[in-house]
XYZ file of C-alpha atoms in Angstrom:
698
model
C -13.159 25.136 -27.804
C -9.963 26.259 -29.320
C -8.205 24.662 -32.444
C -5.372 22.376 -31.634
C -1.953 21.895 -33.431
C 0.182 18.739 -32.948
C 4.053 18.575 -33.217
C 4.012 15.256 -34.216
C 6.367 14.451 -37.167
C 4.687 11.310 -38.375
C 1.853 12.589 -40.874
C -0.440 9.764 -40.393
C -0.283 9.792 -36.637
C -0.653 13.599 -36.848
C -3.835 13.508 -38.905
C -5.330 11.027 -36.501
C -4.785 13.124 -33.633
C -6.208 16.271 -35.473
C -9.195 14.389 -36.677
C -9.936 13.568 -33.041
C -9.796 17.199 -32.081
C -11.942 18.009 -35.164
C -14.593 15.497 -34.195
C -14.874 16.511 -30.590
C -15.231 20.281 -31.893
C -17.973 19.078 -34.315
C -19.668 17.043 -31.481
C -19.645 20.045 -28.871
C -21.238 22.225 -31.722
C -24.092 19.623 -32.305
C -22.834 18.738 -35.787
C -21.571 15.068 -35.100
C -23.950 12.188 -34.605
C -23.390 10.775 -30.952
C -23.275 7.193 -31.882
C -20.789 7.753 -34.558
C -18.790 10.195 -32.393
C -18.605 7.507 -29.741
C -17.372 4.933 -32.132
C -14.608 7.232 -33.225
C -13.627 8.368 -29.873
C -13.446 4.841 -28.495
C -11.341 3.413 -31.504
C -8.974 6.278 -30.337
C -8.745 5.055 -26.625
C -11.219 7.552 -25.130
C -13.975 5.772 -23.136
C -16.747 7.452 -21.057
C -16.507 6.998 -17.153
C -19.372 6.478 -14.728
C -18.590 9.941 -13.417
C -20.150 12.687 -15.833
C -17.827 15.104 -17.640
C -14.787 12.994 -17.662
C -13.132 10.271 -19.584
C -11.092 6.973 -19.139
C -7.941 7.047 -21.425
C -6.644 3.609 -22.229
C -3.023 3.522 -23.627
C -2.371 0.490 -25.979
C 1.141 -1.119 -24.957
C 1.702 -4.337 -27.256
C 2.184 -7.177 -24.878
C 2.644 -4.764 -21.910
C 6.260 -3.850 -22.895
C 7.432 -0.487 -21.771
C 10.773 1.267 -21.728
C 11.981 3.860 -19.168
C 11.348 6.787 -21.481
C 7.758 5.630 -22.300
C 7.065 5.057 -18.502
C 8.204 8.582 -17.811
C 6.101 10.027 -20.533
C 3.013 8.125 -19.256
C 3.448 9.322 -15.837
C 4.082 13.034 -16.875
C 0.783 12.854 -18.884
C -0.913 11.415 -15.980
C 0.342 14.211 -13.834
C -0.643 16.859 -16.247
C -4.101 15.583 -17.411
C -5.326 13.529 -14.491
C -4.567 12.744 -10.810
C -1.199 10.867 -11.041
C -2.734 7.438 -10.867
C -1.903 4.703 -13.402
C -4.203 1.519 -13.634
C -2.811 -1.779 -15.281
C -5.414 -3.787 -16.955
C -5.751 -7.525 -17.686
C -4.769 -6.940 -21.374
C -1.270 -5.357 -20.242
C -2.720 -1.799 -20.912
C -2.436 1.472 -18.843
C -5.485 3.326 -18.125
C -5.591 7.102 -16.761
C -8.853 8.113 -15.371
C -10.703 11.622 -14.908
C -9.442 13.148 -18.032
C -11.369 16.079 -19.798
C -12.535 15.021 -23.264
C -11.475 18.235 -24.542
C -7.823 17.620 -23.729
C -7.567 14.140 -25.036
C -5.938 15.160 -28.505
C -3.338 17.159 -26.611
C -2.656 14.120 -24.159
C -2.321 11.646 -27.064
C 0.052 14.176 -28.829
C 2.279 14.102 -25.736
C 2.410 10.263 -25.474
C 3.327 9.729 -29.103
C 6.550 11.809 -28.530
C 7.910 8.391 -27.136
C 5.861 6.071 -29.464
C 3.004 5.517 -27.286
C -0.503 5.277 -28.682
C -4.108 5.337 -27.707
C -5.028 4.114 -31.064
C -7.507 1.179 -31.101
C -7.080 0.440 -27.328
C -10.996 0.600 -27.142
C -13.900 0.325 -29.564
C -14.663 -2.295 -32.214
C -11.107 -3.048 -33.328
C -8.312 -5.378 -32.623
C -7.635 -4.650 -29.033
C -4.129 -4.815 -27.459
C -2.351 -7.863 -28.455
C -1.281 -9.573 -25.249
C 1.599 -12.048 -24.399
C 3.160 -14.192 -21.720
C 5.011 -11.627 -19.611
C 7.883 -13.930 -19.470
C 8.318 -14.163 -23.434
C 11.999 -13.958 -24.320
C 13.235 -15.091 -20.827
C 11.189 -18.096 -20.200
C 13.192 -21.194 -19.298
C 10.737 -23.310 -21.113
C 9.776 -21.431 -24.218
C 10.646 -22.812 -27.630
C 11.422 -19.321 -28.793
C 10.578 -15.811 -28.021
C 6.905 -14.834 -29.148
C 7.416 -11.085 -28.440
C 8.545 -10.196 -32.242
C 5.549 -12.099 -33.771
C 3.174 -10.017 -31.224
C 4.890 -6.883 -32.072
C 4.560 -7.560 -35.844
C 0.868 -8.331 -35.602
C 0.275 -5.143 -33.665
C 2.240 -2.936 -36.206
C 0.294 -4.662 -39.199
C -3.160 -4.190 -37.848
C -2.828 -0.727 -36.339
C -4.851 1.532 -38.545
C -5.573 -1.192 -40.856
C -8.929 -0.499 -42.666
C -10.137 -4.179 -42.472
C -10.531 -3.801 -38.654
C -11.520 -0.285 -37.681
C -15.357 -0.562 -37.645
C -16.172 -4.134 -36.896
C -19.391 -5.288 -35.208
C -17.346 -5.818 -31.964
C -13.844 -6.059 -30.530
C -11.341 -8.568 -31.305
C -8.794 -10.082 -28.980
C -5.476 -11.777 -29.927
C -2.838 -13.569 -27.483
C 0.528 -15.162 -27.742
C 1.502 -17.664 -25.247
C 5.240 -18.555 -24.800
C 4.807 -22.020 -23.696
C 2.341 -24.860 -23.159
C 1.624 -23.505 -19.930
C -0.608 -21.090 -21.883
C -0.186 -17.964 -19.636
C -1.649 -15.842 -22.185
C -4.921 -17.569 -22.136
C -5.312 -18.694 -25.839
C -8.367 -20.653 -25.079
C -10.585 -17.417 -24.026
C -9.306 -15.315 -27.192
C -10.708 -14.616 -30.630
C -7.356 -15.872 -31.801
C -4.865 -17.429 -29.486
C -1.405 -18.523 -30.609
C 0.851 -20.941 -28.624
C 4.517 -21.204 -29.394
C 5.628 -24.493 -30.991
C 8.529 -26.107 -32.666
C 8.124 -28.830 -35.203
C 11.111 -30.349 -36.902
C 13.020 -27.511 -35.846
C 10.790 -24.847 -37.444
C 9.175 -22.212 -35.315
C 5.236 -22.165 -35.590
C 2.175 -21.777 -33.517
C -0.809 -23.747 -32.204
C -3.924 -21.769 -33.156
C -7.181 -21.456 -31.210
C -10.114 -19.642 -32.625
C -13.347 -18.135 -31.274
C -13.004 -18.065 -27.475
C -14.382 -15.566 -25.259
C -15.670 -14.760 -21.782
C -18.508 -12.447 -20.863
C -21.994 -13.852 -19.765
C -21.669 -16.723 -22.107
C -18.159 -18.025 -22.032
C -16.850 -20.094 -24.937
C -13.824 -22.303 -25.238
C -11.887 -21.492 -28.285
C -11.682 -24.349 -30.970
C -8.430 -25.652 -32.168
C -7.771 -24.298 -35.643
C -4.296 -25.697 -36.300
C -1.837 -27.701 -34.229
C 0.948 -26.176 -36.036
C 1.395 -23.375 -38.726
C 4.584 -21.632 -39.583
C 5.264 -18.283 -38.101
C 5.261 -16.624 -41.388
C 1.628 -17.550 -42.012
C 0.081 -16.213 -38.872
C -0.587 -12.469 -39.931
C -2.146 -13.577 -43.426
C -4.490 -15.868 -41.396
C -5.195 -13.192 -38.899
C -6.045 -10.812 -41.856
C -8.307 -13.351 -43.632
C -10.140 -14.159 -40.244
C -10.832 -10.163 -39.623
C -12.061 -9.831 -43.265
C -14.528 -12.447 -42.580
C -15.529 -11.140 -39.147
C -15.899 -7.701 -40.510
C -18.254 -8.948 -43.332
C -20.267 -11.570 -41.680
C -20.235 -10.542 -37.847
C -23.359 -9.422 -36.105
C -23.641 -5.674 -36.052
C -26.989 -4.762 -34.568
C -27.420 -7.020 -31.672
C -24.376 -6.044 -29.561
C -24.634 -8.903 -27.066
C -24.225 -11.419 -30.158
C -21.515 -9.541 -32.097
C -18.472 -11.321 -30.940
C -16.407 -13.815 -32.893
C -17.702 -16.723 -30.750
C -21.226 -16.263 -31.974
C -20.506 -16.255 -35.663
C -18.482 -19.486 -35.258
C -21.151 -21.063 -33.109
C -23.993 -19.953 -35.941
C -22.112 -21.012 -38.970
C -19.680 -23.576 -37.711
C -15.908 -23.644 -37.824
C -15.811 -25.461 -41.267
C -18.144 -22.940 -42.914
C -16.194 -20.229 -41.326
C -13.017 -21.435 -42.577
C -14.401 -21.797 -46.084
C -15.019 -17.913 -46.151
C -11.535 -17.393 -44.781
C -10.120 -19.366 -47.732
C -11.958 -17.081 -50.045
C -10.112 -14.160 -48.872
C -6.546 -15.371 -50.189
C -6.555 -13.408 -53.346
C -7.338 -10.193 -51.619
C -4.711 -10.423 -49.004
C -2.173 -7.516 -48.751
C 0.570 -10.042 -48.358
C 0.925 -13.916 -48.422
C 4.012 -14.140 -46.204
C 5.358 -11.575 -43.508
C 8.951 -11.546 -42.557
C 9.764 -10.479 -39.104
C 12.505 -8.590 -37.617
C 13.818 -10.721 -34.844
C 17.133 -8.919 -34.226
C 15.792 -6.255 -32.081
C 14.289 -8.889 -29.675
C 17.183 -11.327 -29.637
C 20.034 -8.985 -29.124
C 19.942 -8.783 -25.259
C 20.700 -5.719 -23.236
C 24.167 -4.729 -22.389
C 24.626 -5.372 -18.448
C 28.315 -5.678 -17.918
C 29.345 -2.400 -16.887
C 26.813 -1.854 -14.321
C 28.163 -0.662 -10.880
C 26.706 -2.864 -8.029
C 25.522 -0.689 -5.246
C 26.334 -1.647 -1.807
C 23.180 -2.268 0.538
C 22.641 -3.756 3.756
C 19.502 -6.313 4.170
C 18.169 -5.615 7.686
C 15.703 -8.468 7.756
C 17.340 -11.426 5.940
C 14.389 -13.689 6.284
C 11.860 -11.331 4.809
C 14.308 -10.834 1.977
C 14.661 -14.593 1.341
C 10.821 -14.990 1.477
C 10.577 -12.208 -1.177
C 13.121 -13.879 -3.379
C 11.206 -17.244 -3.287
C 7.870 -15.714 -4.262
C 8.785 -12.883 -6.447
C 12.041 -13.696 -8.234
C 12.086 -15.882 -11.484
C 15.285 -17.353 -12.890
C 15.678 -16.306 -16.684
C 16.743 -18.768 -19.401
C 19.729 -16.229 -19.726
C 22.365 -17.317 -17.429
C 22.879 -15.301 -14.281
C 19.940 -13.088 -15.032
C 16.515 -12.843 -13.026
C 13.185 -11.235 -13.360
C 11.462 -9.624 -10.501
C 7.863 -9.673 -10.147
C 6.006 -6.862 -8.504
C 2.665 -7.436 -6.947
C 0.486 -4.217 -7.548
C -2.777 -4.586 -5.682
C -5.808 -3.968 -7.969
C -3.247 -2.816 -10.673
C -3.162 0.687 -9.248
C 0.188 2.680 -8.620
C 1.209 6.041 -8.786
C 3.574 8.451 -10.952
C 6.124 8.936 -8.152
C 6.904 5.302 -7.989
C 6.646 5.040 -11.665
C 9.320 7.392 -12.377
C 11.712 5.730 -9.878
C 10.882 2.549 -11.419
C 11.819 4.001 -14.786
C 15.243 5.191 -13.467
C 15.951 1.737 -12.065
C 15.321 -0.085 -15.238
C 17.111 2.458 -17.257
C 20.388 2.100 -15.220
C 20.162 -1.429 -14.023
C 17.756 -3.762 -15.880
C 17.943 -3.438 -19.661
C 15.567 -0.441 -19.768
C 12.400 -2.682 -20.168
C 9.614 -3.901 -17.907
C 6.289 -5.575 -18.844
C 2.855 -5.183 -17.263
C 1.338 -8.376 -16.744
C -2.038 -9.882 -17.300
C -2.709 -10.294 -13.625
C -2.227 -6.349 -13.177
C 1.321 -6.624 -12.105
C 4.768 -5.459 -13.354
C 7.783 -7.880 -14.270
C 11.081 -6.402 -14.386
C 13.571 -8.332 -16.656
C 17.345 -8.732 -16.936
C 18.412 -8.182 -13.545
C 21.961 -9.651 -12.454
C 21.841 -11.830 -9.618
C 24.240 -9.729 -7.578
C 21.796 -6.661 -8.145
C 18.953 -8.477 -6.291
C 19.621 -7.224 -2.762
C 19.672 -3.518 -4.113
C 16.445 -4.023 -6.078
C 14.698 -5.414 -3.055
C 15.844 -2.368 -0.956
C 14.820 0.062 -3.715
C 11.331 -1.571 -4.281
C 10.724 -1.804 -0.542
C 11.281 1.872 -0.219
C 8.772 2.456 -3.014
C 6.280 0.106 -1.369
C 6.582 -2.462 -4.296
C 8.045 -5.461 -2.590
C 5.006 -7.004 -1.365
C 5.486 -10.846 -1.602
C 3.010 -13.099 -3.434
C 3.627 -11.989 -7.223
C 1.368 -14.245 -9.293
C 0.247 -16.255 -6.438
C -3.196 -16.815 -4.641
C -3.111 -13.517 -2.799
C -2.461 -11.724 -6.002
C -5.966 -11.096 -6.776
C -7.299 -9.798 -10.015
C -10.067 -7.156 -10.131
C -11.728 -4.850 -12.732
C -12.621 -1.136 -11.735
C -16.192 -2.030 -11.263
C -18.329 0.684 -10.038
C -15.408 2.813 -9.037
C -15.220 4.299 -12.593
C -17.088 1.923 -15.076
C -20.411 2.800 -16.467
C -21.384 -0.916 -16.497
C -20.332 -1.887 -13.051
C -22.957 -3.193 -10.908
C -21.094 -3.697 -7.598
C -17.798 -2.909 -6.205
C -15.100 -5.197 -7.464
C -11.917 -3.262 -6.058
C -13.542 -2.967 -2.565
C -14.229 -6.721 -2.080
C -10.901 -7.501 -3.571
C -8.921 -5.384 -0.989
C -10.834 -7.128 1.881
C -10.228 -10.705 0.380
C -6.432 -9.899 0.136
C -6.384 -8.804 3.755
C -8.174 -12.010 4.868
C -5.593 -13.929 2.904
C -2.520 -12.218 4.377
C -3.720 -12.111 7.978
C -5.496 -15.634 8.068
C -4.051 -17.605 5.421
C -0.296 -16.835 5.174
C 0.291 -20.043 3.258
C -1.458 -18.576 0.282
C 1.214 -15.857 -0.255
C 3.356 -18.594 -1.801
C 0.371 -20.664 -3.069
C -0.306 -20.792 -6.760
C -2.864 -23.386 -7.386
C -5.811 -21.070 -6.416
C -6.574 -17.929 -8.470
C -9.132 -15.444 -7.314
C -10.637 -13.008 -9.813
C -13.288 -10.479 -9.324
C -15.611 -8.737 -12.053
C -18.189 -5.913 -11.382
C -20.593 -7.330 -13.770
C -21.288 -10.078 -16.131
C -18.759 -8.699 -18.834
C -15.866 -10.375 -17.172
C -13.189 -7.906 -17.464
C -11.897 -9.323 -14.288
C -11.930 -12.739 -15.740
C -13.973 -14.231 -12.898
C -15.348 -17.058 -14.821
C -12.128 -18.683 -15.468
C -10.781 -18.640 -12.061
C -10.730 -21.378 -9.604
C -12.606 -18.935 -7.134
C -14.447 -16.146 -8.957
C -16.823 -13.516 -7.782
C -19.168 -11.560 -10.238
C -20.783 -8.232 -8.984
C -24.656 -8.476 -8.863
C -27.603 -6.854 -7.041
C -29.955 -8.949 -4.707
C -33.564 -7.752 -3.943
C -34.685 -7.670 -0.303
C -38.219 -6.630 0.187
C -38.530 -3.360 -1.559
C -34.814 -2.458 -1.538
C -31.703 -3.972 -3.021
C -28.347 -5.007 -1.689
C -24.997 -5.420 -3.473
C -24.282 -8.914 -4.192
C -21.778 -11.507 -5.461
C -22.221 -14.512 -7.479
C -19.807 -17.107 -6.444
C -18.102 -19.268 -9.273
C -15.967 -22.306 -8.726
C -13.724 -24.761 -10.433
C -12.292 -22.603 -13.403
C -8.711 -22.538 -14.445
C -5.934 -22.806 -17.134
C -5.086 -26.551 -18.005
C -2.556 -25.582 -20.569
C -1.923 -26.087 -24.331
C -4.911 -24.337 -25.348
C -7.314 -26.006 -22.977
C -9.107 -24.579 -19.891
C -12.296 -24.858 -17.881
C -14.900 -22.168 -17.148
C -16.016 -21.883 -13.587
C -19.556 -23.128 -12.646
C -22.115 -20.616 -11.042
C -22.714 -21.762 -7.453
C -24.804 -19.220 -5.621
C -25.521 -15.638 -5.021
C -24.772 -14.132 -1.567
C -24.725 -10.432 -0.305
C -21.533 -8.689 -0.834
C -20.716 -8.259 2.844
C -20.509 -11.993 3.257
C -17.935 -12.544 0.501
C -14.947 -12.800 3.124
C -16.950 -15.442 5.005
C -17.605 -17.354 1.680
C -13.712 -17.508 1.033
C -13.063 -18.477 4.693
C -15.513 -21.414 4.276
C -14.060 -22.495 1.015
C -10.470 -22.515 2.135
C -11.034 -23.988 5.329
C -12.965 -26.831 3.736
C -10.229 -27.320 1.131
C -7.730 -27.532 3.993
C -9.726 -30.184 5.711
C -11.092 -32.213 2.881
C -8.569 -32.135 0.128
C -6.494 -35.238 -0.354
C -2.628 -35.004 -0.267
C -1.337 -32.998 -3.256
C -4.575 -32.373 -4.520
C -5.233 -29.094 -6.241
C -8.281 -27.043 -5.848
C -9.726 -27.729 -9.167
C -9.213 -31.338 -8.630
C -10.998 -31.185 -5.220
C -13.720 -29.135 -6.796
C -14.235 -31.871 -9.351
C -14.347 -34.523 -6.846
C -16.773 -32.956 -4.550
C -19.165 -31.525 -7.350
C -21.124 -28.468 -7.573
C -24.002 -29.463 -5.277
C -21.506 -30.039 -2.489
C -20.341 -26.487 -2.591
C -24.062 -25.005 -2.900
C -25.059 -26.657 0.081
C -21.890 -25.604 1.971
C -22.517 -21.918 1.059
C -26.304 -21.912 1.144
C -26.550 -20.450 4.487
C -24.866 -17.332 3.491
C -27.466 -16.553 0.933
C -30.058 -16.199 3.561
C -31.467 -12.444 3.280
C -33.827 -12.508 6.146
C -31.303 -11.437 8.708
C -29.337 -8.546 6.886
C -28.253 -5.649 8.942
C -27.931 -2.017 7.818
C -24.172 -2.406 6.715
C -25.195 -5.299 4.281
C -26.775 -2.436 2.117
C -23.546 -0.668 1.736
C -20.999 -1.780 -0.625
C -17.386 -2.409 -0.023
C -15.441 0.825 -0.114
C -18.801 2.945 0.056
C -20.293 4.983 2.826
C -23.762 5.327 1.433
C -26.489 2.748 0.804
C -26.240 0.789 -2.504
C -28.117 1.889 -5.504
C -28.421 -0.483 -8.479
C -27.824 1.745 -11.391
C -25.397 1.861 -14.290
C -23.410 5.229 -14.679
C -24.698 8.245 -16.308
C -24.382 8.694 -19.936
C -21.153 9.658 -21.412
C -21.934 12.956 -23.241
C -24.880 14.874 -24.456
C -25.130 15.861 -28.047
C -27.607 16.573 -30.988
C -28.492 13.736 -33.307
C -28.443 14.627 -36.758
C -29.509 12.723 -40.022
C -28.007 9.473 -39.634
C -28.420 8.781 -43.491
C -26.744 12.170 -44.405
C -23.835 11.103 -41.907
C -23.448 7.584 -43.485
C -23.020 9.347 -46.874
C -20.561 11.943 -45.578
C -18.503 8.967 -44.092
C -18.573 7.177 -47.335
C -17.042 10.301 -48.867
C -14.226 10.220 -46.074
C -13.534 6.614 -46.819
C -13.176 7.477 -50.582
C -10.575 10.112 -49.280
C -8.851 7.511 -47.260
C -8.663 5.125 -50.242
C -7.179 7.871 -52.150
C -4.695 8.740 -49.534
C -3.706 4.876 -49.377
C -3.109 5.050 -53.323
C -0.639 7.809 -52.770
C 1.306 5.756 -50.103
C 1.125 2.805 -52.527
C -0.773 0.717 -49.954
C -3.211 -1.007 -52.609
C -4.754 -3.408 -50.165
C -5.570 -0.703 -47.656
C -7.073 1.519 -50.662
C -9.290 -1.457 -51.920
C -10.674 -2.065 -48.475
C -11.476 1.808 -48.053
C -13.333 1.690 -51.294
C -15.128 -1.356 -50.438
C -16.305 0.170 -47.112
C -17.328 3.252 -48.765
C -19.574 1.198 -51.088
C -21.174 -0.842 -48.301
C -21.693 2.263 -46.344
C -23.494 4.110 -49.301
C -25.593 1.135 -49.743
C -26.445 1.019 -45.870
C -27.670 4.698 -46.157
C -30.275 3.964 -48.901
C -31.375 0.879 -47.011
C -32.027 2.825 -43.854
C -33.763 5.587 -45.946
C -36.077 2.831 -47.228
C -36.666 1.553 -43.575
C -34.682 -1.706 -44.324
C -32.258 -2.746 -41.691
C -29.702 -5.482 -41.608
C -27.298 -7.057 -38.973
C -24.161 -7.567 -41.248
C -22.312 -6.193 -44.221
C -23.145 -9.403 -46.036
C -26.880 -8.755 -45.228
C -26.440 -5.082 -46.540
C -25.060 -6.323 -49.801
C -27.863 -9.068 -50.390
C -30.647 -6.443 -49.495
C -29.317 -3.853 -51.608
C -29.421 -6.255 -54.666
C -33.183 -6.981 -53.761
C -34.432 -3.559 -53.123
C -32.328 -1.310 -55.446
C -30.485 -3.179 -58.198
C -33.234 -5.816 -59.266
C -35.881 -3.119 -59.022
C -33.878 -0.859 -61.378
C -33.687 2.077 -58.879
C -30.011 1.931 -58.905
C -28.397 0.928 -62.229
C -25.233 -1.427 -62.314
C -23.723 -3.426 -64.941
C -23.713 -6.383 -62.565
C -25.497 -7.501 -59.435
C -24.371 -5.433 -56.367
C -22.989 -8.621 -54.838
C -20.447 -9.075 -57.708
C -19.928 -5.418 -57.703
C -19.060 -5.277 -53.852
C -17.157 -8.443 -53.673
C -14.788 -7.478 -56.588
C -12.089 -7.329 -53.739
C -12.437 -11.026 -53.467
C -11.705 -11.715 -56.943
C -8.776 -9.447 -57.695
C -5.160 -9.355 -56.264
C -4.285 -6.027 -54.471
C -2.708 -4.460 -57.402
C -2.215 -0.699 -58.417
C -4.535 -1.110 -61.383
C -7.345 -2.751 -59.318
C -7.143 -0.248 -56.610
C -7.491 2.547 -58.984
C -10.368 1.009 -60.721
C -12.216 0.116 -57.445
C -11.688 3.567 -56.195
C -13.292 4.785 -59.331
C -16.251 2.565 -58.865
C -16.618 3.588 -55.317
C -16.814 7.246 -56.430
C -19.230 6.426 -59.015
C -21.444 4.590 -56.901
C -21.436 7.155 -54.047
C -22.693 9.768 -56.632
C -25.371 7.590 -57.864
C -26.685 6.936 -54.389
C -26.241 10.585 -53.465
C -28.099 11.708 -56.285
C -30.913 9.237 -55.765
C -31.138 10.229 -52.165
C -31.425 13.982 -53.109
C -34.147 13.243 -55.574
C -36.019 11.230 -52.998
C -35.925 14.216 -50.494
C -36.824 16.524 -53.248
C -39.938 14.364 -53.751
C -40.806 14.286 -49.993
C -39.823 10.911 -49.524
């Protein structure tokens, strides 16, 4: 593997890209531990695919906002390094599949030329911060949440407090009480509010989906906007320190809140106040409040051949903005997949006619903004030519689905295959749902809920079902979920598991019964609540019968061969080296990071790097002594017990007092220098102790 050089001018970004290239080279040469390399790679947006030898690259796009230049850059990268397909995620990211691991630093370097990053799009980090796609244009919003979401993205990108947490952390910003950014399923969710004319947010804490969904707790009914980033920083510090690290399935924030309770958690949050890098954050609102100049646009003349079709499209896909005379256009992107040819033409359109901005949505779609009313016929014609004028944006037919077994290592059954079939059923047999909004259909290929199946009115989860000595692809049907608004929501109930090939019949049964039995103006969720879970189990029970399966039932949607229940192949092969030595080496790297932060006058960053170096060094000795722990707080407690009180490592205080100095001191230059010296000295003592133990054959 040849050494790579980047042309990026920003030294921090350039170093990040070169570090990835260096670690890839060390991994290929068997010099890097596989688990540690995976952690570093994921934090840089590089994720192993189901297919051996290739990676999925996830591009982090804060609240889905993209300019023409950025979209063209992303398209060029997809053409050069992949197959020209772009996939929109439910977190408003873009994914590119089938990328060679060795070319990822080069790909990243190309993206950064237009200020697009891979950093922290995956891994145990703060994932992409999402927001309502209509933020800034919504007629009902109290204010635009976009600048606050953007500021949070900037503040926590590369922030040392959230680089190696026990698990990922998700944040959302909803523009209105409709809660279209789904605050109740997030680790931290913010809903825009006005109180006495002052901007602020309702705050939700500790939500999540997965196999055990949890509704977020209301943390504050209102806090001022300038307090949200200090709150986020405090919460992340506590999660980093006390969150589970060994048992992956119990490592999300929701489990920490469940275990210790919201009140105890907030007591720990309050203890972080002195250590915060800032108490109040100011936001640059001007860039978002200054609208695009649209006055000198030449209106192209077009002829609409099918006026009825055009009017239908307008009724389902066009949204009036709060800015008078301007409209947003929703583009429905089935399964979130579109191609670079259309993307480049779309980039040209928004550059010339629509304020040079679009946003990817949480339903895997595209929202164009700032379109003058007289341009709507022109946009319709252009989008139709690109195949991007399908009606039903944000409606029932707009099905959400994760990639499933197409590319994901964890996929159990095909989610994209069944989604395409269900969409055809809706379009051909239930055209009323092309403009229906009360039912959402979401599909995930496994229990992890990337397709958000357990918060939909009708959800499907990929599974397998045993039939004699063989297995068939199956779907768990879930019903009754939905967003209730203002931080409230309902998780769907698991009803029954059926063979996958009967999914379309299940949808027909549900929609037919809804049409026959629903009361006037009754929504699907209300109808579900009235009828009850048993009613739907009895209705669908006959579809679960596996005694009459035919050969095609053992072939999953979109596949030609018989179904095999297996997760994907491993991501990479590598030689595992001494984990203890690796931890001590990483402690040295964290000390170097602390020193670099000092040179940048980033006192709080330096202090946190020193803290993580100290904890890492302690963990190394505990591992060498066959002691394990699940949290940083546990490491600190055990190190006192096994190394300080026994006199094996000499400290002037307890290790707890030594490590937690960062909580007792403000982030000043003086303390940052002192704590860095402490980290260096501690590392030397630990390294010397470890060397002596090795020499003695221990």
